[in-house]
PDB file of C-alpha atoms in Angstrom:
ATOM      1  CA  ALA A  13     104.724  77.775 117.749  1.00 75.00           C
ATOM      2  CA  GLN A  14     101.913  78.299 119.466  1.00 82.00           C
ATOM      3  CA  SER A  15      98.238  78.826 118.070  1.00 88.00           C
ATOM      4  CA  VAL A  16      94.592  78.665 118.676  1.00 92.00           C
ATOM      5  CA  THR A  17      91.742  77.448 116.692  1.00 94.00           C
ATOM      6  CA  GLN A  18      88.011  78.619 117.296  1.00 95.00           C
ATOM      7  CA  LEU A  19      85.490  76.043 116.057  1.00 93.00           C
ATOM      8  CA  GLY A  20      82.515  78.023 114.653  1.00 92.00           C
ATOM      9  CA  SER A  21      82.410  81.526 113.529  1.00 92.00           C
ATOM     10  CA  HIS A  22      79.103  82.089 114.366  1.00 95.00           C
ATOM     11  CA  VAL A  23      77.152  80.489 117.311  1.00 96.00           C
ATOM     12  CA  SER A  24      73.302  81.124 117.715  1.00 97.00           C
ATOM     13  CA  VAL A  25      71.776  80.060 121.348  1.00 97.00           C
ATOM     14  CA  SER A  26      68.308  80.689 122.876  1.00 97.00           C
ATOM     15  CA  GLU A  27      68.225  82.939 125.996  1.00 97.00           C
ATOM     16  CA  GLY A  28      68.623  80.846 128.910  1.00 97.00           C
ATOM     17  CA  ALA A  29      70.221  78.124 127.062  1.00 97.00           C
ATOM     18  CA  LEU A  30      74.074  76.704 127.492  1.00 97.00           C
ATOM     19  CA  VAL A  31      76.883  78.722 125.698  1.00 97.00           C
ATOM     20  CA  LEU A  32      79.585  76.605 124.550  1.00 97.00           C
ATOM     21  CA  LEU A  33      82.592  78.083 122.532  1.00 98.00           C
ATOM     22  CA  ARG A  34      85.196  75.909 121.376  1.00 97.00           C
ATOM     23  CA  CYS A  35      89.138  76.720 121.505  1.00 96.00           C
ATOM     24  CA  ASN A  36      91.790  74.197 120.661  1.00 96.00           C
ATOM     25  CA  TYR A  37      95.342  75.063 121.125  1.00 93.00           C
ATOM     26  CA  SER A  38      98.622  73.968 119.644  1.00 90.00           C
ATOM     27  CA  SER A  39     101.633  74.368 121.971  1.00 83.00           C
ATOM     28  CA  SER A  40     104.861  72.602 122.633  1.00 78.00           C
ATOM     29  CA  VAL A  41     104.936  74.091 126.165  1.00 79.00           C
ATOM     30  CA  PRO A  42     102.573  74.675 128.893  1.00 78.00           C
ATOM     31  CA  PRO A  43     100.165  77.357 127.374  1.00 84.00           C
ATOM     32  CA  TYR A  44      98.945  80.578 128.916  1.00 88.00           C
ATOM     33  CA  LEU A  45      95.402  80.748 127.554  1.00 92.00           C
ATOM     34  CA  PHE A  46      92.707  83.687 127.471  1.00 94.00           C
ATOM     35  CA  TRP A  47      89.336  84.325 126.430  1.00 96.00           C
ATOM     36  CA  TYR A  48      88.353  88.010 125.387  1.00 96.00           C
ATOM     37  CA  VAL A  49      85.080  89.506 124.633  1.00 96.00           C
ATOM     38  CA  GLN A  50      84.445  92.161 122.218  1.00 95.00           C
ATOM     39  CA  TYR A  51      80.736  94.026 122.631  1.00 94.00           C
ATOM     40  CA  PRO A  52      79.793  96.200 119.460  1.00 90.00           C
ATOM     41  CA  ASN A  53      81.891  99.097 118.498  1.00 86.00           C
ATOM     42  CA  GLN A  54      84.239  98.376 121.405  1.00 89.00           C
ATOM     43  CA  GLY A  55      87.537  97.197 122.160  1.00 90.00           C
ATOM     44  CA  LEU A  56      88.540  93.812 123.649  1.00 93.00           C
ATOM     45  CA  GLN A  57      88.320  93.000 127.367  1.00 92.00           C
ATOM     46  CA  LEU A  58      89.458  89.880 129.449  1.00 93.00           C
ATOM     47  CA  LEU A  59      86.963  87.557 130.231  1.00 95.00           C
ATOM     48  CA  LEU A  60      89.244  84.955 131.885  1.00 94.00           C
ATOM     49  CA  LYS A  61      92.740  83.536 131.900  1.00 92.00           C
ATOM     50  CA  TYR A  62      94.556  80.177 132.394  1.00 92.00           C
ATOM     51  CA  THR A  63      98.156  80.346 133.418  1.00 86.00           C
ATOM     52  CA  THR A  64      98.873  77.665 136.114  1.00 82.00           C
ATOM     53  CA  GLY A  65      97.149  75.776 138.847  1.00 84.00           C
ATOM     54  CA  ALA A  66      93.336  74.946 138.911  1.00 87.00           C
ATOM     55  CA  THR A  67      92.062  74.078 135.401  1.00 89.00           C
ATOM     56  CA  LEU A  68      88.596  75.279 135.994  1.00 95.00           C
ATOM     57  CA  VAL A  69      88.779  78.951 135.686  1.00 95.00           C
ATOM     58  CA  LYS A  70      86.224  81.319 136.477  1.00 95.00           C
ATOM     59  CA  GLY A  71      85.604  84.583 134.820  1.00 94.00           C
ATOM     60  CA  ILE A  72      83.555  87.688 134.706  1.00 94.00           C
ATOM     61  CA  ASN A  73      79.814  87.711 133.614  1.00 93.00           C
ATOM     62  CA  GLY A  74      79.110  83.856 134.678  1.00 96.00           C
ATOM     63  CA  PHE A  75      81.559  82.719 132.281  1.00 97.00           C
ATOM     64  CA  GLU A  76      84.258  79.855 132.645  1.00 97.00           C
ATOM     65  CA  ALA A  77      86.523  77.724 130.971  1.00 97.00           C
ATOM     66  CA  GLU A  78      88.380  74.381 131.478  1.00 95.00           C
ATOM     67  CA  PHE A  79      91.913  73.738 130.235  1.00 94.00           C
ATOM     68  CA  LYS A  80      92.187  70.108 129.049  1.00 94.00           C
ATOM     69  CA  LYS A  81      95.640  69.276 128.252  1.00 91.00           C
ATOM     70  CA  SER A  82      94.691  65.828 127.038  1.00 91.00           C
ATOM     71  CA  GLU A  83      92.352  67.207 124.496  1.00 93.00           C
ATOM     72  CA  THR A  84      94.438  70.502 124.049  1.00 93.00           C
ATOM     73  CA  SER A  85      91.226  72.314 124.658  1.00 95.00           C
ATOM     74  CA  PHE A  86      90.046  75.430 126.522  1.00 96.00           C
ATOM     75  CA  HIS A  87      86.404  75.810 125.872  1.00 97.00           C
ATOM     76  CA  LEU A  88      84.509  78.564 127.343  1.00 98.00           C
ATOM     77  CA  THR A  89      80.919  78.049 128.694  1.00 97.00           C
ATOM     78  CA  LYS A  90      77.989  79.727 130.448  1.00 97.00           C
ATOM     79  CA  PRO A  91      75.157  77.873 131.837  1.00 97.00           C
ATOM     80  CA  SER A  92      72.483  80.176 130.802  1.00 97.00           C
ATOM     81  CA  ALA A  93      72.728  82.796 128.271  1.00 97.00           C
ATOM     82  CA  HIS A  94      71.346  86.359 128.468  1.00 96.00           C
ATOM     83  CA  MET A  95      70.712  88.872 125.816  1.00 96.00           C
ATOM     84  CA  SER A  96      73.843  91.009 127.138  1.00 95.00           C
ATOM     85  CA  ASP A  97      76.123  88.124 125.930  1.00 97.00           C
ATOM     86  CA  ALA A  98      75.720  88.649 122.418  1.00 97.00           C
ATOM     87  CA  ALA A  99      79.291  89.939 121.213  1.00 97.00           C
ATOM     88  CA  GLU A 100      82.364  88.324 119.727  1.00 96.00           C
ATOM     89  CA  TYR A 101      84.604  86.260 121.577  1.00 97.00           C
ATOM     90  CA  PHE A 102      88.349  85.509 121.215  1.00 96.00           C
ATOM     91  CA  CYS A 103      90.438  82.536 122.564  1.00 95.00           C
ATOM     92  CA  ALA A 104      94.339  83.469 122.532  1.00 93.00           C
ATOM     93  CA  VAL A 105      97.466  82.220 123.602  1.00 90.00           C
ATOM     94  CA  ILE A 106     100.531  83.815 124.618  1.00 85.00           C
ATOM     95  CA  LEU A 107     103.553  82.969 122.426  1.00 79.00           C
ATOM     96  CA  THR A 108     106.246  81.606 124.399  1.00 73.00           C
ATOM     97  CA  ASP A 109     109.109  83.186 122.003  1.00 67.00           C
ATOM     98  CA  SER A 110     107.722  86.794 122.530  1.00 65.00           C
ATOM     99  CA  TRP A 111     107.501  89.915 124.541  1.00 72.00           C
ATOM    100  CA  GLY A 112     104.184  88.619 125.796  1.00 73.00           C
ATOM    101  CA  LYS A 113     102.493  88.792 122.397  1.00 83.00           C
ATOM    102  CA  LEU A 114      99.087  87.339 122.037  1.00 87.00           C
ATOM    103  CA  GLN A 115      98.105  85.042 119.304  1.00 89.00           C
ATOM    104  CA  PHE A 116      94.345  85.087 118.603  1.00 92.00           C
ATOM    105  CA  GLY A 117      91.709  82.931 117.198  1.00 93.00           C
ATOM    106  CA  ALA A 118      89.525  84.135 114.347  1.00 93.00           C
ATOM    107  CA  GLY A 119      86.669  85.107 116.699  1.00 94.00           C
ATOM    108  CA  THR A 120      83.346  83.457 117.354  1.00 96.00           C
ATOM    109  CA  GLN A 121      80.275  85.881 116.992  1.00 96.00           C
ATOM    110  CA  VAL A 122      77.298  84.931 119.403  1.00 97.00           C
ATOM    111  CA  VAL A 123      73.784  85.784 118.836  1.00 97.00           C
ATOM    112  CA  VAL A 124      71.285  85.336 121.580  1.00 97.00           C
ATOM    113  CA  THR A 125      67.749  84.791 120.372  1.00 96.00           C
ATOM    114  CA  PRO A 126      64.491  85.651 122.558  1.00 94.00           C
TER     115      PRO A 126
ATOM    116  CA  ASN B   8      90.058 106.443 134.588  1.00 63.00           C
ATOM    117  CA  ALA B   9      91.127 106.759 130.586  1.00 74.00           C
ATOM    118  CA  GLY B  10      93.026 103.552 130.126  1.00 93.00           C
ATOM    119  CA  VAL B  11      93.862 103.195 126.596  1.00 95.00           C
ATOM    120  CA  THR B  12      92.917 106.063 124.353  1.00 96.00           C
ATOM    121  CA  GLN B  13      92.812 105.888 120.433  1.00 97.00           C
ATOM    122  CA  THR B  14      92.716 108.870 118.266  1.00 97.00           C
ATOM    123  CA  PRO B  15      91.053 109.475 115.692  1.00 97.00           C
ATOM    124  CA  LYS B  16      88.311 107.085 115.913  1.00 95.00           C
ATOM    125  CA  PHE B  17      87.031 107.109 112.337  1.00 96.00           C
ATOM    126  CA  ARG B  18      88.995 108.464 109.314  1.00 96.00           C
ATOM    127  CA  VAL B  19      88.453 108.063 105.619  1.00 97.00           C
ATOM    128  CA  LEU B  20      91.759 108.443 103.224  1.00 96.00           C
ATOM    129  CA  LYS B  21      92.425 108.353  99.683  1.00 97.00           C
ATOM    130  CA  THR B  22      94.890 105.927  98.237  1.00 97.00           C
ATOM    131  CA  GLY B  23      98.357 107.391  98.818  1.00 97.00           C
ATOM    132  CA  GLN B  24      97.389 109.646 101.424  1.00 97.00           C
ATOM    133  CA  SER B  25      99.310 109.193 104.955  1.00 96.00           C
ATOM    134  CA  MET B  26      98.187 109.460 108.414  1.00 96.00           C
ATOM    135  CA  THR B  27      99.178 108.656 112.027  1.00 97.00           C
ATOM    136  CA  LEU B  28      97.072 106.828 114.956  1.00 97.00           C
ATOM    137  CA  LEU B  29      97.898 107.897 117.968  1.00 97.00           C
ATOM    138  CA  CYS B  30      97.638 105.664 121.164  1.00 98.00           C
ATOM    139  CA  ALA B  31      98.055 106.873 124.798  1.00 97.00           C
ATOM    140  CA  GLN B  32      97.733 104.787 128.054  1.00 97.00           C
ATOM    141  CA  ASP B  33      97.814 106.075 131.324  1.00 95.00           C
ATOM    142  CA  MET B  34      98.746 103.055 133.268  1.00 92.00           C
ATOM    143  CA  ASN B  35     102.356 103.382 133.062  1.00 92.00           C
ATOM    144  CA  HIS B  36     102.734  99.841 131.040  1.00 92.00           C
ATOM    145  CA  GLU B  37     105.973  98.947 129.292  1.00 91.00           C
ATOM    146  CA  TYR B  38     104.488  97.020 126.450  1.00 92.00           C
ATOM    147  CA  MET B  39     102.317  98.423 123.823  1.00 95.00           C
ATOM    148  CA  TYR B  40     100.847  96.833 120.646  1.00 95.00           C
ATOM    149  CA  TRP B  41      99.019  97.669 117.489  1.00 97.00           C
ATOM    150  CA  TYR B  42      96.665  95.021 115.927  1.00 97.00           C
ATOM    151  CA  ARG B  43      94.485  95.158 112.979  1.00 97.00           C
ATOM    152  CA  GLN B  44      90.907  93.438 112.909  1.00 95.00           C
ATOM    153  CA  ASP B  45      89.292  92.147 109.637  1.00 93.00           C
ATOM    154  CA  PRO B  46      86.312  89.983 109.465  1.00 86.00           C
ATOM    155  CA  GLY B  47      87.192  86.337 109.889  1.00 83.00           C
ATOM    156  CA  MET B  48      90.743  86.863 110.913  1.00 85.00           C
ATOM    157  CA  GLY B  49      90.822  87.831 114.237  1.00 88.00           C
ATOM    158  CA  LEU B  50      93.500  90.189 115.467  1.00 93.00           C
ATOM    159  CA  ARG B  51      96.912  90.347 113.783  1.00 94.00           C
ATOM    160  CA  LEU B  52      99.819  92.087 115.191  1.00 94.00           C
ATOM    161  CA  ILE B  53     101.133  94.974 113.168  1.00 97.00           C
ATOM    162  CA  HIS B  54     104.178  96.170 115.571  1.00 97.00           C
ATOM    163  CA  TYR B  55     104.783  96.265 119.172  1.00 95.00           C
ATOM    164  CA  SER B  56     106.846  97.961 121.575  1.00 94.00           C
ATOM    165  CA  VAL B  57     108.622  96.761 124.917  1.00 91.00           C
ATOM    166  CA  GLY B  58     109.775 100.156 126.205  1.00 91.00           C
ATOM    167  CA  GLU B  59     110.338 103.683 125.449  1.00 94.00           C
ATOM    168  CA  GLY B  60     112.381 104.054 122.379  1.00 94.00           C
ATOM    169  CA  THR B  61     111.908 100.345 121.036  1.00 94.00           C
ATOM    170  CA  THR B  62     109.919  98.862 118.360  1.00 96.00           C
ATOM    171  CA  ALA B  63     109.568  95.791 116.604  1.00 94.00           C
ATOM    172  CA  LYS B  64     107.473  93.748 113.856  1.00 95.00           C
ATOM    173  CA  GLY B  65     104.879  91.710 114.214  1.00 93.00           C
ATOM    174  CA  GLU B  66     102.692  89.385 111.980  1.00 92.00           C
ATOM    175  CA  VAL B  67     101.927  91.972 109.368  1.00 96.00           C
ATOM    176  CA  PRO B  68     104.094  95.039 109.516  1.00 97.00           C
ATOM    177  CA  ASP B  69     104.405  95.933 105.690  1.00 96.00           C
ATOM    178  CA  GLY B  70     102.972  99.495 105.001  1.00 96.00           C
ATOM    179  CA  TYR B  71     103.095 100.365 108.631  1.00 97.00           C
ATOM    180  CA  ASN B  72     105.561 102.254 110.608  1.00 97.00           C
ATOM    181  CA  VAL B  73     105.607 103.023 114.392  1.00 97.00           C
ATOM    182  CA  SER B  74     107.410 105.128 117.065  1.00 97.00           C
ATOM    183  CA  ARG B  75     107.471 105.271 120.827  1.00 97.00           C
ATOM    184  CA  LEU B  76     109.205 108.350 121.849  1.00 95.00           C
ATOM    185  CA  LYS B  77     107.335 108.652 125.251  1.00 96.00           C
ATOM    186  CA  LYS B  78     106.464 105.476 127.265  1.00 96.00           C
ATOM    187  CA  GLN B  79     102.839 106.498 127.370  1.00 97.00           C
ATOM    188  CA  ASN B  80     102.423 107.049 123.455  1.00 97.00           C
ATOM    189  CA  PHE B  81     102.520 104.686 120.658  1.00 98.00           C
ATOM    190  CA  LEU B  82     102.014 105.975 117.120  1.00 98.00           C
ATOM    191  CA  LEU B  83     101.206 104.089 114.166  1.00 98.00           C
ATOM    192  CA  GLY B  84     101.796 105.428 110.767  1.00 97.00           C
ATOM    193  CA  LEU B  85     100.551 104.617 107.290  1.00 96.00           C
ATOM    194  CA  GLU B  86     102.864 106.573 104.688  1.00 92.00           C
ATOM    195  CA  SER B  87     101.015 105.805 101.537  1.00 96.00           C
ATOM    196  CA  ALA B  88      97.685 104.002 102.153  1.00 96.00           C
ATOM    197  CA  ALA B  89      96.429 101.221 100.208  1.00 97.00           C
ATOM    198  CA  PRO B  90      92.457  99.889 100.333  1.00 96.00           C
ATOM    199  CA  SER B  91      94.015  96.544 101.854  1.00 96.00           C
ATOM    200  CA  GLN B  92      94.761  98.669 104.910  1.00 97.00           C
ATOM    201  CA  THR B  93      91.093  99.477 105.605  1.00 97.00           C
ATOM    202  CA  SER B  94      90.472  97.806 108.749  1.00 97.00           C
ATOM    203  CA  VAL B  95      89.744  98.390 112.271  1.00 96.00           C
ATOM    204  CA  TYR B  96      92.967  99.151 114.338  1.00 98.00           C
ATOM    205  CA  PHE B  97      93.376  98.490 118.053  1.00 97.00           C
ATOM    206  CA  CYS B  98      96.019  99.703 120.424  1.00 97.00           C
ATOM    207  CA  ALA B  99      96.541  97.590 123.431  1.00 95.00           C
ATOM    208  CA  SER B 100      99.025  97.674 126.351  1.00 94.00           C
ATOM    209  CA  ARG B 101     100.168  95.637 129.519  1.00 90.00           C
ATOM    210  CA  GLY B 102     102.562  95.675 132.341  1.00 84.00           C
ATOM    211  CA  LEU B 103     105.854  94.024 132.738  1.00 76.00           C
ATOM    212  CA  ALA B 104     104.655  90.704 134.349  1.00 69.00           C
ATOM    213  CA  ARG B 105     104.325  88.167 131.512  1.00 59.00           C
ATOM    214  CA  SER B 106     102.299  85.767 133.498  1.00 56.00           C
ATOM    215  CA  THR B 107      99.270  87.950 133.756  1.00 65.00           C
ATOM    216  CA  GLY B 108      99.230  88.236 130.257  1.00 68.00           C
ATOM    217  CA  GLU B 109      96.125  90.660 130.064  1.00 83.00           C
ATOM    218  CA  LEU B 110      96.007  93.491 127.551  1.00 89.00           C
ATOM    219  CA  PHE B 111      94.196  96.364 127.964  1.00 92.00           C
ATOM    220  CA  PHE B 112      92.609  97.685 124.782  1.00 93.00           C
ATOM    221  CA  GLY B 113      91.470 101.109 123.507  1.00 95.00           C
ATOM    222  CA  GLU B 114      88.180 101.362 121.478  1.00 94.00           C
ATOM    223  CA  GLY B 115      89.548 100.978 117.952  1.00 95.00           C
ATOM    224  CA  SER B 116      90.295 103.411 115.198  1.00 97.00           C
ATOM    225  CA  ARG B 117      88.095 102.337 111.846  1.00 96.00           C
ATOM    226  CA  LEU B 118      90.103 103.405 108.922  1.00 97.00           C
ATOM    227  CA  THR B 119      88.643 103.358 105.282  1.00 97.00           C
ATOM    228  CA  VAL B 120      90.852 103.879 102.339  1.00 97.00           C
ATOM    229  CA  LEU B 121      88.962 104.521  99.168  1.00 96.00           C
TER     230      LEU B 121
END
């Protein structure tokens, strides 16, 4: 069965500093992986996704993630944090035995300090 | 451009009361999902539907029922609410192509059971 684990439930970064959110996956088949962002009192929206092809994936708002099969990781990064990046971020994987159901990680809350 | 709309956005119930959450999408999506979000647990799938007239159980289906009588609507019902069902509920939908994987989320329905 597929699953994802997010390391760190809370991350605090200074404005302008690197944002690094960690996600490791478990899957017996090539996974489809996603990062979603949730701003306060809103639903989730897609940041980026990896399906096949290029392992470095660029998303919206300057975020990117790299699929590393050898490390079973899909970490999310942004070179320079902005105050508007304060949100909760979820890593997710599509379950291969399902109708496109997503299995979400527990989420990482990002706080950006001036 | 409405996307996914959930009603109501807030509701307070007493233990034992019943209620229905409505999800409507205007994107002609085949698949629809109900998730609940609780602190530290990410999103957990309650029920889902792969087309009009079909429903299936997700990870945490107990205490909930669903119906998909029309393609655009997916209803989540609580027959006898319990305090453990206090949560934020999200509806999501997506199209047929499994490889895209992108779910479109509503803004959530916050339910409190006293």
